[in-house]
Amino acid sequence: AQSVAQPEDQVNVAEGNPLTVKCTYSVSGNPYLFWYVQYPNRGLQFLLKYITGDNLVKGSYGFEAEFNKSQTSFHLKKPSALVSDSALYFCAVRRSGSARQLTFGSGTQLTVLP
Amino acid sequence: GAGVSQSPSNKVTEKGKDVELRCDPISGHTALYWYRQRLGQGLEFLIYFQGNSAPDKSGLPSDRFSAERTGESVSTLTIQRTQQEDSAVYLCASTGTSGGWTDTQYFGPGTRLTVL
């Protein structure tokens, strides 16, 4: 079985400060990891993914994520938060060779304060 | 089209009625997924279609749920005899032509189902 944990339901950060949204995963074998963002009343938008190679992945809107195999983590980061980054963020995992659907975390609500 | 589209955007129904939700994937995408998102929760996988292969129905919560896909295009998710616990946002996603493990799933805006 595979699972994803997002330990923080809510993250608040001041505009201009760095932000981190945490994600840990549990799979057997090689993981494929994804981050999505959801704005109110809208579907999920893809931000970035880790498949293989460089542990630091850069994605849309200035976001990046670092894959840490020893800690089984894939935290989402941004050096300088914007108010417009306020949204619900989901981490997801798929294991190579397993069923193709994604397993999602429960989501983290990010609020960037002006 | 440019993205995944879903209809209706909102559906309110009475307990016991049947509902049909529609998904139009990105043109040329061979794989299509349905997920359910209950309020305040993450997404739960429901069903997966890949080309002409038999669908993976392992996520369907009960036999009241079914889905069909016509070739590599439109899919319909049907919920029979709806219950209040079926109230959720139903999201559809599609992936690119290779159908590989690393493909990114692109999501539609969802259908918000409310069962009274």
Coordinates of N, CA, C and O in Angstrom, one line a residue, chain A residues 32 34 36 38 41-46 49 51 88 90 94-107, chain B residues 33 35 37 40-43 45 48 50 56 58 91 95 98-110 112:
Chain A
Y32 N 6.9 8.1 -7.4 CA 6.7 9.3 -8.2 C 5.9 10.2 -7.4 O 4.8 9.8 -6.9
F34 N 4.1 14.1 -6.6 CA 3.5 15.3 -7.3 C 3.0 16.3 -6.3 O 2.6 15.9 -5.2
Y36 N 0.0 19.4 -6.3 CA -1.1 20.1 -7.0 C -1.6 21.2 -6.1 O -1.5 21.2 -4.8
Q38 N -5.1 23.8 -5.4 CA -6.5 23.9 -5.7 C -7.0 25.3 -5.2 O -6.9 25.5 -4.0
N41 N -13.3 26.5 -5.6 CA -14.3 26.2 -6.6 C -13.6 25.9 -8.0 O -14.2 26.1 -9.0
R42 N -12.4 25.4 -7.9 CA -11.7 25.0 -9.1 C -11.0 23.7 -8.9 O -10.8 23.2 -7.8
G43 N -10.7 23.1 -10.1 CA -10.0 21.8 -10.0 C -8.6 21.9 -9.6 O -8.1 23.0 -9.3
L44 N -7.9 20.8 -9.6 CA -6.5 20.8 -9.2 C -5.6 21.2 -10.3 O -5.8 20.8 -11.5
Q45 N -4.6 22.1 -10.0 CA -3.6 22.5 -11.0 C -2.3 21.9 -10.7 O -1.8 21.9 -9.5
F46 N -1.6 21.3 -11.6 CA -0.3 20.7 -11.5 C 0.7 21.7 -11.2 O 0.8 22.7 -11.9
K49 N 6.6 17.8 -10.3 CA 6.7 16.3 -10.0 C 8.1 15.9 -9.9 O 9.0 16.5 -10.6
I51 N 10.4 12.5 -10.6 CA 10.4 11.2 -11.2 C 11.7 10.5 -10.9 O 11.8 9.4 -10.3
L88 N -5.2 25.7 -1.4 CA -5.1 24.4 -0.8 C -4.1 23.6 -1.6 O -4.2 23.5 -2.8
F90 N -2.0 20.0 -2.3 CA -2.1 18.5 -2.2 C -0.8 17.9 -2.7 O -0.3 18.2 -3.8
R94 N 2.7 8.0 -6.5 CA 2.4 6.8 -7.2 C 3.6 6.0 -7.2 O 4.7 6.5 -7.3
R95 N 3.5 4.7 -7.1 CA 4.7 3.8 -7.1 C 4.9 3.2 -8.5 O 3.9 2.8 -9.1
S96 N 6.1 3.2 -8.9 CA 6.5 2.6 -10.2 C 6.0 1.2 -10.2 O 6.3 0.4 -9.3
G97 N 5.3 0.8 -11.2 CA 4.8 -0.6 -11.3 C 3.5 -0.9 -10.7 O 3.0 -2.0 -10.8
S98 N 3.0 0.1 -9.9 CA 1.7 -0.1 -9.2 C 0.6 0.5 -10.1 O 0.8 1.0 -11.2
A99 N -0.6 0.4 -9.5 CA -1.7 1.0 -10.2 C -1.5 2.5 -10.5 O -0.8 3.1 -9.8
R100 N -2.0 2.9 -11.6 CA -1.6 4.2 -12.1 C -2.3 5.4 -11.4 O -1.9 6.5 -11.5
Q101 N -3.3 5.1 -10.5 CA -3.9 6.3 -9.9 C -3.0 6.8 -8.8 O -2.1 6.2 -8.3
L102 N -3.2 8.1 -8.5 CA -2.5 8.8 -7.5 C -3.1 8.6 -6.1 O -4.3 8.5 -6.0
T103 N -2.3 8.5 -5.1 CA -2.7 8.6 -3.7 C -2.4 9.9 -3.2 O -1.3 10.4 -3.2
F104 N -3.5 10.6 -2.7 CA -3.3 12.0 -2.2 C -3.3 12.1 -0.7 O -3.9 11.3 0.0
G105 N -2.5 13.2 -0.3 CA -2.6 13.6 1.1 C -3.9 14.3 1.3 O -4.7 14.6 0.4
S106 N -4.2 14.7 2.6 CA -5.4 15.3 3.0 C -5.4 16.8 2.7 O -6.5 17.5 2.8
G107 N -4.3 17.4 2.2 CA -4.3 18.8 1.9 C -3.8 19.7 3.0 O -4.0 19.4 4.2
Chain B
Y33 N -9.3 9.2 -15.4 CA -9.5 8.9 -14.0 C -10.7 9.6 -13.4 O -10.9 10.8 -13.8
Y35 N -12.0 10.7 -9.5 CA -11.8 10.8 -8.1 C -12.9 11.5 -7.4 O -13.7 12.2 -8.0
Q37 N -13.8 13.9 -4.0 CA -13.2 14.7 -2.9 C -14.3 15.2 -2.0 O -15.2 16.0 -2.3
G40 N -13.2 18.9 2.9 CA -12.1 19.0 3.8 C -11.2 17.8 3.8 O -10.3 17.6 4.6
Q41 N -11.3 17.0 2.7 CA -10.5 15.8 2.6 C -9.7 15.8 1.3 O -10.0 16.6 0.4
G42 N -8.8 14.8 1.2 CA -8.1 14.6 -0.1 C -8.9 13.9 -1.1 O -10.1 13.6 -0.9
L43 N -8.3 13.6 -2.2 CA -9.0 12.9 -3.3 C -9.0 11.4 -3.1 O -7.9 10.8 -2.7
F45 N -9.5 7.8 -5.1 CA -9.6 7.2 -6.5 C -10.9 6.4 -6.6 O -11.3 5.7 -5.7
Y48 N -10.4 4.0 -13.3 CA -9.4 4.4 -14.3 C -9.6 3.7 -15.6 O -9.9 2.5 -15.6
Q50 N -7.9 3.1 -19.5 CA -6.7 3.2 -20.3 C -7.0 2.6 -21.7 O -7.1 1.4 -21.8
D56 N -10.0 -0.2 -14.4 CA -9.7 -0.5 -13.1 C -10.8 0.1 -12.2 O -10.8 1.3 -12.0
S58 N -11.3 -0.6 -9.0 CA -11.0 -1.0 -7.6 C -11.4 0.1 -6.6 O -11.5 -0.2 -5.4
L91 N -14.1 14.7 -9.4 CA -13.1 15.2 -10.3 C -12.7 14.2 -11.3 O -12.5 13.0 -11.0
T95 N -4.5 11.8 -18.7 CA -3.1 11.8 -18.9 C -2.7 11.6 -20.4 O -3.5 11.1 -21.1
S98 N 1.2 8.7 -23.8 CA 2.1 7.5 -23.6 C 1.5 6.6 -22.5 O 1.8 5.4 -22.5
G99 N 0.7 7.1 -21.7 CA 0.0 6.3 -20.6 C 1.1 5.8 -19.6 O 0.8 4.8 -19.0
G100 N 2.2 6.4 -19.5 CA 3.2 5.9 -18.7 C 3.1 6.3 -17.2 O 2.2 7.1 -16.9
W101 N 3.9 5.7 -16.4 CA 3.8 5.9 -14.9 C 4.2 7.3 -14.6 O 3.7 7.8 -13.6
T102 N 4.9 8.0 -15.4 CA 5.4 9.3 -15.0 C 4.5 10.4 -15.5 O 4.7 11.6 -15.3
D103 N 3.4 10.0 -16.3 CA 2.6 11.0 -16.8 C 1.9 11.9 -15.8 O 1.5 11.4 -14.7
T104 N 1.8 13.2 -16.1 CA 1.0 14.1 -15.2 C -0.4 14.0 -15.4 O -0.9 14.0 -16.6
Q105 N -1.2 13.9 -14.4 CA -2.7 13.9 -14.5 C -3.2 15.4 -14.5 O -2.8 16.2 -13.6
Y106 N -4.0 15.7 -15.5 CA -4.5 17.1 -15.6 C -6.0 17.0 -15.2 O -6.8 16.2 -15.8
F107 N -6.4 17.8 -14.3 CA -7.8 17.7 -13.7 C -8.7 18.7 -14.3 O -8.4 19.8 -14.7
G108 N -10.0 18.3 -14.3 CA -11.1 19.2 -14.7 C -11.5 20.0 -13.4 O -11.0 19.8 -12.3
P109 N -12.5 20.9 -13.6 CA -12.9 21.7 -12.5 C -13.8 21.0 -11.5 O -14.0 21.6 -10.4
G110 N -14.3 19.8 -11.9 CA -15.1 19.1 -10.9 C -16.6 19.3 -11.1 O -17.0 20.4 -11.6
R112 N -19.8 19.5 -8.4 CA -20.1 19.4 -7.0 C -21.5 18.8 -6.9 O -22.5 19.4 -7.4

